[in-house]
Short mmCIF file of N, CA and C in Angstrom, two decimals:
data_model
loop_
_atom_site.label_atom_id
_atom_site.label_comp_id
_atom_site.label_asym_id
_atom_site.label_seq_id
_atom_site.Cartn_x
_atom_site.Cartn_y
_atom_site.Cartn_z
N UNK A 1 -7.05 15.14 0.60
CA UNK A 1 -5.81 14.68 1.21
C UNK A 1 -4.90 14.12 0.13
N UNK A 2 -3.63 14.38 0.30
CA UNK A 2 -2.64 13.85 -0.63
C UNK A 2 -2.33 12.42 -0.24
N UNK A 3 -2.08 11.62 -1.24
CA UNK A 3 -1.71 10.24 -0.97
C UNK A 3 -0.64 9.81 -1.94
N UNK A 4 0.17 8.91 -1.50
CA UNK A 4 1.23 8.39 -2.36
C UNK A 4 1.49 6.95 -1.97
N UNK A 5 1.75 6.11 -2.94
CA UNK A 5 2.06 4.73 -2.59
C UNK A 5 3.44 4.62 -1.94
N UNK A 6 3.55 3.73 -0.99
CA UNK A 6 4.82 3.40 -0.38
C UNK A 6 5.14 1.99 -0.85
N UNK A 7 6.29 1.85 -1.51
CA UNK A 7 6.65 0.59 -2.13
C UNK A 7 8.05 0.20 -1.69
N UNK A 8 8.22 -1.04 -1.26
CA UNK A 8 9.56 -1.54 -0.94
C UNK A 8 10.38 -1.57 -2.23
N UNK A 9 11.65 -1.26 -2.13
CA UNK A 9 12.48 -1.13 -3.31
C UNK A 9 12.46 -2.39 -4.17
N UNK A 10 12.41 -3.55 -3.58
CA UNK A 10 12.39 -4.79 -4.33
C UNK A 10 11.10 -5.04 -5.09
N UNK A 11 10.06 -4.27 -4.75
CA UNK A 11 8.76 -4.44 -5.38
C UNK A 11 8.44 -3.39 -6.43
N UNK A 12 9.34 -2.44 -6.66
CA UNK A 12 9.08 -1.36 -7.62
C UNK A 12 9.12 -1.93 -9.04
N UNK A 13 8.09 -1.61 -9.79
CA UNK A 13 8.02 -2.03 -11.20
C UNK A 13 8.38 -0.83 -12.07
N UNK A 14 9.06 -1.07 -13.17
CA UNK A 14 9.51 0.01 -14.06
C UNK A 14 8.36 0.90 -14.49
N UNK A 15 7.19 0.33 -14.75
CA UNK A 15 6.06 1.13 -15.22
C UNK A 15 5.57 2.12 -14.15
N UNK A 16 5.91 1.89 -12.90
CA UNK A 16 5.52 2.82 -11.84
C UNK A 16 6.28 4.14 -11.95
N UNK A 17 7.36 4.18 -12.67
CA UNK A 17 8.14 5.40 -12.82
C UNK A 17 7.58 6.32 -13.91
N UNK A 18 6.78 5.77 -14.81
CA UNK A 18 6.23 6.56 -15.92
C UNK A 18 5.29 7.64 -15.37
N UNK A 19 5.54 8.88 -15.76
CA UNK A 19 4.68 9.99 -15.36
C UNK A 19 4.82 10.40 -13.91
N UNK A 20 5.82 9.89 -13.24
CA UNK A 20 6.04 10.19 -11.83
C UNK A 20 6.42 11.66 -11.66
N UNK A 21 5.81 12.34 -10.71
CA UNK A 21 6.14 13.73 -10.43
C UNK A 21 7.19 13.87 -9.34
N UNK A 22 7.10 13.01 -8.33
CA UNK A 22 8.01 13.09 -7.19
C UNK A 22 8.35 11.68 -6.74
N UNK A 23 9.63 11.41 -6.60
CA UNK A 23 10.12 10.14 -6.09
C UNK A 23 10.91 10.42 -4.83
N UNK A 24 10.56 9.75 -3.75
CA UNK A 24 11.29 9.88 -2.49
C UNK A 24 11.87 8.51 -2.17
N UNK A 25 13.17 8.46 -2.01
CA UNK A 25 13.83 7.21 -1.65
C UNK A 25 14.47 7.36 -0.28
N UNK A 26 14.42 6.32 0.49
CA UNK A 26 15.00 6.35 1.82
C UNK A 26 15.62 5.02 2.17
N UNK A 27 16.59 5.07 3.06
CA UNK A 27 17.28 3.87 3.48
C UNK A 27 17.89 4.09 4.85
N UNK A 28 17.94 3.02 5.63
CA UNK A 28 18.77 3.13 6.83
C UNK A 28 20.24 3.19 6.40
N UNK A 29 21.05 3.83 7.19
CA UNK A 29 22.49 3.83 6.93
C UNK A 29 23.04 2.52 7.44
N UNK A 30 23.65 1.77 6.55
CA UNK A 30 24.25 0.48 6.90
C UNK A 30 25.66 0.45 6.33
N UNK A 31 26.64 0.28 7.19
CA UNK A 31 28.02 0.24 6.71
C UNK A 31 28.39 1.49 5.95
N UNK A 32 27.93 2.65 6.43
CA UNK A 32 28.23 3.95 5.83
C UNK A 32 27.61 4.12 4.45
N UNK A 33 26.55 3.39 4.14
CA UNK A 33 25.92 3.45 2.83
C UNK A 33 24.44 3.14 2.98
N UNK A 34 23.72 3.30 1.88
CA UNK A 34 22.34 2.83 1.82
C UNK A 34 22.37 1.30 1.74
N UNK A 35 21.22 0.67 1.89
CA UNK A 35 21.19 -0.79 1.82
C UNK A 35 21.61 -1.27 0.44
N UNK A 36 22.17 -2.46 0.36
CA UNK A 36 22.53 -3.01 -0.95
C UNK A 36 21.34 -3.07 -1.92
N UNK A 37 20.16 -3.40 -1.41
CA UNK A 37 18.98 -3.47 -2.28
C UNK A 37 18.65 -2.12 -2.88
N UNK A 38 18.73 -1.06 -2.09
CA UNK A 38 18.42 0.28 -2.60
C UNK A 38 19.45 0.71 -3.64
N UNK A 39 20.73 0.50 -3.34
CA UNK A 39 21.76 0.91 -4.29
C UNK A 39 21.70 0.08 -5.57
N UNK A 40 21.40 -1.20 -5.46
CA UNK A 40 21.28 -2.05 -6.65
C UNK A 40 20.12 -1.57 -7.52
N UNK A 41 19.01 -1.20 -6.90
CA UNK A 41 17.86 -0.72 -7.67
C UNK A 41 18.21 0.59 -8.39
N UNK A 42 18.77 1.54 -7.65
CA UNK A 42 19.12 2.83 -8.27
C UNK A 42 20.17 2.64 -9.36
N UNK A 43 21.19 1.86 -9.09
CA UNK A 43 22.24 1.64 -10.09
C UNK A 43 21.72 0.87 -11.29
N UNK A 44 20.68 0.08 -11.11
CA UNK A 44 20.11 -0.71 -12.20
C UNK A 44 19.18 0.07 -13.11
N UNK A 45 18.79 1.27 -12.71
CA UNK A 45 17.93 2.09 -13.58
C UNK A 45 18.72 2.52 -14.82
N UNK A 46 18.03 2.57 -15.92
CA UNK A 46 18.67 3.05 -17.15
C UNK A 46 19.07 4.52 -16.98
N UNK A 47 20.13 4.91 -17.65
CA UNK A 47 20.53 6.31 -17.64
C UNK A 47 19.39 7.18 -18.13
N UNK A 48 19.10 8.25 -17.42
CA UNK A 48 18.01 9.14 -17.80
C UNK A 48 16.64 8.63 -17.41
N UNK A 49 16.56 7.51 -16.69
CA UNK A 49 15.26 6.94 -16.30
C UNK A 49 14.43 7.88 -15.46
N UNK A 50 15.09 8.81 -14.77
CA UNK A 50 14.37 9.74 -13.89
C UNK A 50 14.37 11.17 -14.43
N UNK A 51 14.65 11.32 -15.72
CA UNK A 51 14.64 12.65 -16.33
C UNK A 51 13.24 13.25 -16.19
N UNK A 52 13.18 14.48 -15.69
CA UNK A 52 11.90 15.16 -15.49
C UNK A 52 11.21 14.83 -14.19
N UNK A 53 11.82 14.00 -13.37
CA UNK A 53 11.23 13.61 -12.08
C UNK A 53 11.92 14.42 -10.99
N UNK A 54 11.11 15.01 -10.12
CA UNK A 54 11.65 15.62 -8.90
C UNK A 54 11.89 14.49 -7.92
N UNK A 55 13.00 14.52 -7.21
CA UNK A 55 13.32 13.43 -6.29
C UNK A 55 13.95 13.97 -5.02
N UNK A 56 13.84 13.18 -3.98
CA UNK A 56 14.46 13.52 -2.70
C UNK A 56 14.88 12.22 -2.02
N UNK A 57 15.88 12.34 -1.18
CA UNK A 57 16.41 11.18 -0.47
C UNK A 57 16.47 11.46 1.02
N UNK A 58 16.35 10.39 1.79
CA UNK A 58 16.54 10.51 3.24
C UNK A 58 17.19 9.23 3.75
N UNK A 59 17.78 9.34 4.92
CA UNK A 59 18.29 8.16 5.59
C UNK A 59 17.91 8.21 7.06
N UNK A 60 18.01 7.06 7.68
CA UNK A 60 17.92 6.99 9.13
C UNK A 60 19.31 6.61 9.62
N UNK A 61 19.60 7.04 10.83
CA UNK A 61 20.97 6.91 11.33
C UNK A 61 20.99 6.93 12.84
N UNK A 62 22.04 6.35 13.37
CA UNK A 62 22.32 6.45 14.79
C UNK A 62 23.22 7.65 14.97
N UNK A 63 23.00 8.42 16.01
CA UNK A 63 23.86 9.58 16.27
C UNK A 63 25.27 9.07 16.53
N UNK A 64 26.17 9.35 15.60
CA UNK A 64 27.53 8.82 15.67
C UNK A 64 28.28 9.26 16.92
N UNK A 65 27.88 10.38 17.51
CA UNK A 65 28.55 10.85 18.72
C UNK A 65 28.39 9.84 19.86
N UNK A 66 27.36 9.01 19.77
CA UNK A 66 27.13 8.04 20.84
C UNK A 66 27.90 6.75 20.63
N UNK A 67 28.56 6.59 19.47
CA UNK A 67 29.23 5.32 19.21
C UNK A 67 30.74 5.46 18.99
N UNK A 68 31.30 6.56 19.38
CA UNK A 68 32.76 6.68 19.35
C UNK A 68 33.27 7.72 18.40
N UNK A 69 34.39 8.32 18.76
CA UNK A 69 34.99 9.42 18.02
C UNK A 69 35.35 9.03 16.59
N UNK A 70 36.02 7.89 16.40
CA UNK A 70 36.49 7.53 15.06
C UNK A 70 35.33 7.22 14.13
N UNK A 71 34.32 6.56 14.64
CA UNK A 71 33.12 6.29 13.83
C UNK A 71 32.45 7.62 13.49
N UNK A 72 32.37 8.51 14.45
CA UNK A 72 31.78 9.83 14.22
C UNK A 72 32.53 10.56 13.11
N UNK A 73 33.86 10.59 13.16
CA UNK A 73 34.64 11.28 12.14
C UNK A 73 34.44 10.63 10.77
N UNK A 74 34.36 9.30 10.71
CA UNK A 74 34.16 8.59 9.45
C UNK A 74 32.79 8.94 8.86
N UNK A 75 31.76 8.92 9.69
CA UNK A 75 30.42 9.23 9.21
C UNK A 75 30.32 10.68 8.73
N UNK A 76 30.92 11.59 9.46
CA UNK A 76 30.88 12.99 9.04
C UNK A 76 31.55 13.14 7.68
N UNK A 77 32.67 12.46 7.49
CA UNK A 77 33.38 12.55 6.21
C UNK A 77 32.58 11.92 5.08
N UNK A 78 31.81 10.91 5.38
CA UNK A 78 31.09 10.18 4.33
C UNK A 78 29.60 10.55 4.25
N UNK A 79 29.15 11.42 5.14
CA UNK A 79 27.80 11.97 5.07
C UNK A 79 26.68 10.94 5.11
N UNK A 80 26.85 9.88 5.86
CA UNK A 80 25.80 8.87 6.00
C UNK A 80 25.39 8.34 4.61
N UNK A 81 24.17 7.80 4.49
CA UNK A 81 23.74 7.16 3.24
C UNK A 81 23.16 8.17 2.24
N UNK A 82 22.62 9.27 2.71
CA UNK A 82 21.85 10.13 1.81
C UNK A 82 22.66 10.70 0.66
N UNK A 83 23.95 10.94 0.85
CA UNK A 83 24.76 11.51 -0.24
C UNK A 83 24.85 10.54 -1.42
N UNK A 84 24.98 9.26 -1.13
CA UNK A 84 25.03 8.27 -2.21
C UNK A 84 23.67 8.15 -2.90
N UNK A 85 22.61 8.25 -2.12
CA UNK A 85 21.27 8.22 -2.70
C UNK A 85 21.07 9.41 -3.63
N UNK A 86 21.43 10.60 -3.15
CA UNK A 86 21.28 11.80 -3.99
C UNK A 86 22.12 11.70 -5.26
N UNK A 87 23.34 11.23 -5.14
CA UNK A 87 24.21 11.11 -6.31
C UNK A 87 23.61 10.16 -7.34
N UNK A 88 23.06 9.05 -6.88
CA UNK A 88 22.46 8.09 -7.80
C UNK A 88 21.21 8.67 -8.46
N UNK A 89 20.40 9.40 -7.71
CA UNK A 89 19.21 10.03 -8.29
C UNK A 89 19.60 11.03 -9.38
N UNK A 90 20.59 11.87 -9.09
CA UNK A 90 21.04 12.85 -10.09
C UNK A 90 21.63 12.16 -11.31
N UNK A 91 22.38 11.10 -11.10
CA UNK A 91 22.98 10.37 -12.22
C UNK A 91 21.91 9.82 -13.15
N UNK A 92 20.76 9.47 -12.62
CA UNK A 92 19.67 8.93 -13.44
C UNK A 92 18.77 10.01 -14.00
N UNK A 93 19.13 11.29 -13.78
CA UNK A 93 18.42 12.39 -14.41
C UNK A 93 17.44 13.13 -13.54
N UNK A 94 17.27 12.74 -12.29
CA UNK A 94 16.32 13.41 -11.41
C UNK A 94 16.82 14.79 -11.01
N UNK A 95 15.88 15.68 -10.76
CA UNK A 95 16.19 16.99 -10.19
C UNK A 95 15.85 16.93 -8.72
N UNK A 96 16.78 17.30 -7.85
CA UNK A 96 16.52 17.22 -6.42
C UNK A 96 15.49 18.25 -5.99
N UNK A 97 14.46 17.76 -5.31
CA UNK A 97 13.34 18.61 -4.88
C UNK A 97 13.68 19.39 -3.62
N UNK A 98 14.62 18.90 -2.84
CA UNK A 98 14.99 19.54 -1.57
C UNK A 98 16.27 18.88 -1.08
N UNK A 99 16.97 19.53 -0.17
CA UNK A 99 18.11 18.87 0.45
C UNK A 99 17.66 17.59 1.14
N UNK A 100 18.54 16.61 1.18
CA UNK A 100 18.21 15.33 1.80
C UNK A 100 17.89 15.48 3.27
N UNK A 101 17.15 14.53 3.77
CA UNK A 101 16.83 14.48 5.19
C UNK A 101 17.61 13.36 5.86
N UNK A 102 17.89 13.54 7.12
CA UNK A 102 18.54 12.51 7.91
C UNK A 102 17.89 12.49 9.27
N UNK A 103 17.42 11.33 9.68
CA UNK A 103 16.62 11.23 10.90
C UNK A 103 17.22 10.18 11.83
N UNK A 104 17.37 10.57 13.10
CA UNK A 104 18.06 9.75 14.07
C UNK A 104 17.13 8.72 14.71
N UNK A 105 17.70 7.51 14.84
CA UNK A 105 17.01 6.41 15.52
C UNK A 105 17.75 6.07 16.80
N UNK A 106 17.04 5.44 17.74
CA UNK A 106 17.65 5.09 19.02
C UNK A 106 18.57 3.89 18.92
N UNK A 107 18.26 2.99 18.00
CA UNK A 107 19.07 1.78 17.82
C UNK A 107 19.00 1.40 16.35
N UNK A 108 19.73 0.38 15.97
CA UNK A 108 19.81 -0.03 14.58
C UNK A 108 18.44 -0.19 13.92
N UNK A 109 17.49 -0.71 14.62
CA UNK A 109 16.15 -0.93 14.06
C UNK A 109 15.13 0.09 14.54
N UNK A 110 15.57 1.16 15.16
CA UNK A 110 14.65 2.18 15.64
C UNK A 110 14.24 1.89 17.06
N UNK A 111 13.31 2.62 17.57
CA UNK A 111 12.45 3.63 16.96
C UNK A 111 13.18 4.96 16.78
N UNK A 112 12.47 5.91 16.18
CA UNK A 112 13.04 7.24 16.00
C UNK A 112 13.29 7.90 17.35
N UNK A 113 14.34 8.72 17.39
CA UNK A 113 14.62 9.52 18.58
C UNK A 113 13.48 10.52 18.80
N UNK A 114 13.38 11.02 20.00
CA UNK A 114 12.37 12.02 20.36
C UNK A 114 12.47 13.22 19.42
N UNK A 115 11.35 13.65 18.85
CA UNK A 115 11.29 14.82 17.99
C UNK A 115 11.60 14.55 16.52
N UNK A 116 12.10 13.38 16.20
CA UNK A 116 12.48 13.08 14.81
C UNK A 116 11.26 12.86 13.91
N UNK A 117 10.19 12.30 14.44
CA UNK A 117 8.99 12.11 13.62
C UNK A 117 8.46 13.46 13.15
N UNK A 118 8.47 14.45 14.02
CA UNK A 118 8.03 15.79 13.65
C UNK A 118 8.96 16.42 12.61
N UNK A 119 10.27 16.22 12.78
CA UNK A 119 11.23 16.73 11.79
C UNK A 119 11.01 16.06 10.43
N UNK A 120 10.78 14.75 10.44
CA UNK A 120 10.56 14.02 9.19
C UNK A 120 9.27 14.49 8.52
N UNK A 121 8.25 14.74 9.31
CA UNK A 121 6.98 15.22 8.75
C UNK A 121 7.16 16.60 8.12
N UNK A 122 7.89 17.48 8.78
CA UNK A 122 8.14 18.82 8.23
C UNK A 122 8.97 18.71 6.95
N UNK A 123 9.96 17.82 6.92
CA UNK A 123 10.77 17.63 5.72
C UNK A 123 9.89 17.13 4.56
N UNK A 124 9.05 16.17 4.85
CA UNK A 124 8.14 15.64 3.82
C UNK A 124 7.23 16.72 3.26
N UNK A 125 6.69 17.55 4.12
CA UNK A 125 5.82 18.64 3.67
C UNK A 125 6.58 19.64 2.81
N UNK A 126 7.88 19.81 3.09
CA UNK A 126 8.67 20.77 2.30
C UNK A 126 8.85 20.30 0.86
N UNK A 127 8.63 19.03 0.59
CA UNK A 127 8.76 18.50 -0.76
C UNK A 127 7.60 18.90 -1.66
N UNK A 128 6.50 19.25 -1.04
CA UNK A 128 5.32 19.63 -1.82
C UNK A 128 5.46 21.06 -2.26
#
């Protein structure tokens, strides 16, 4: 069985990046962006820190269609949090392993919408 550590962004140590084959970062979408902690960590990495690392990003999100037309249009234009995550990964030298994932939650803190766990599992398997 494959295994991988799951580490909160605030607990990641620089030495954990050495020899890394695949890095997956994820964040809830907050204020049309990833969390401040996630963006601070990614932006704080040295340039080229992820050179030679395959990486992928995902976000969780509320279906904007349920929260109003203008919010929906804003989110579509800004592509939720995953676009900023992908851009930061590429800026640090990572090669994207797959297109980003986006998974819908029922409310700000979840749980996942019906069928999203299966979609997330399939996305994760596609990274291998």
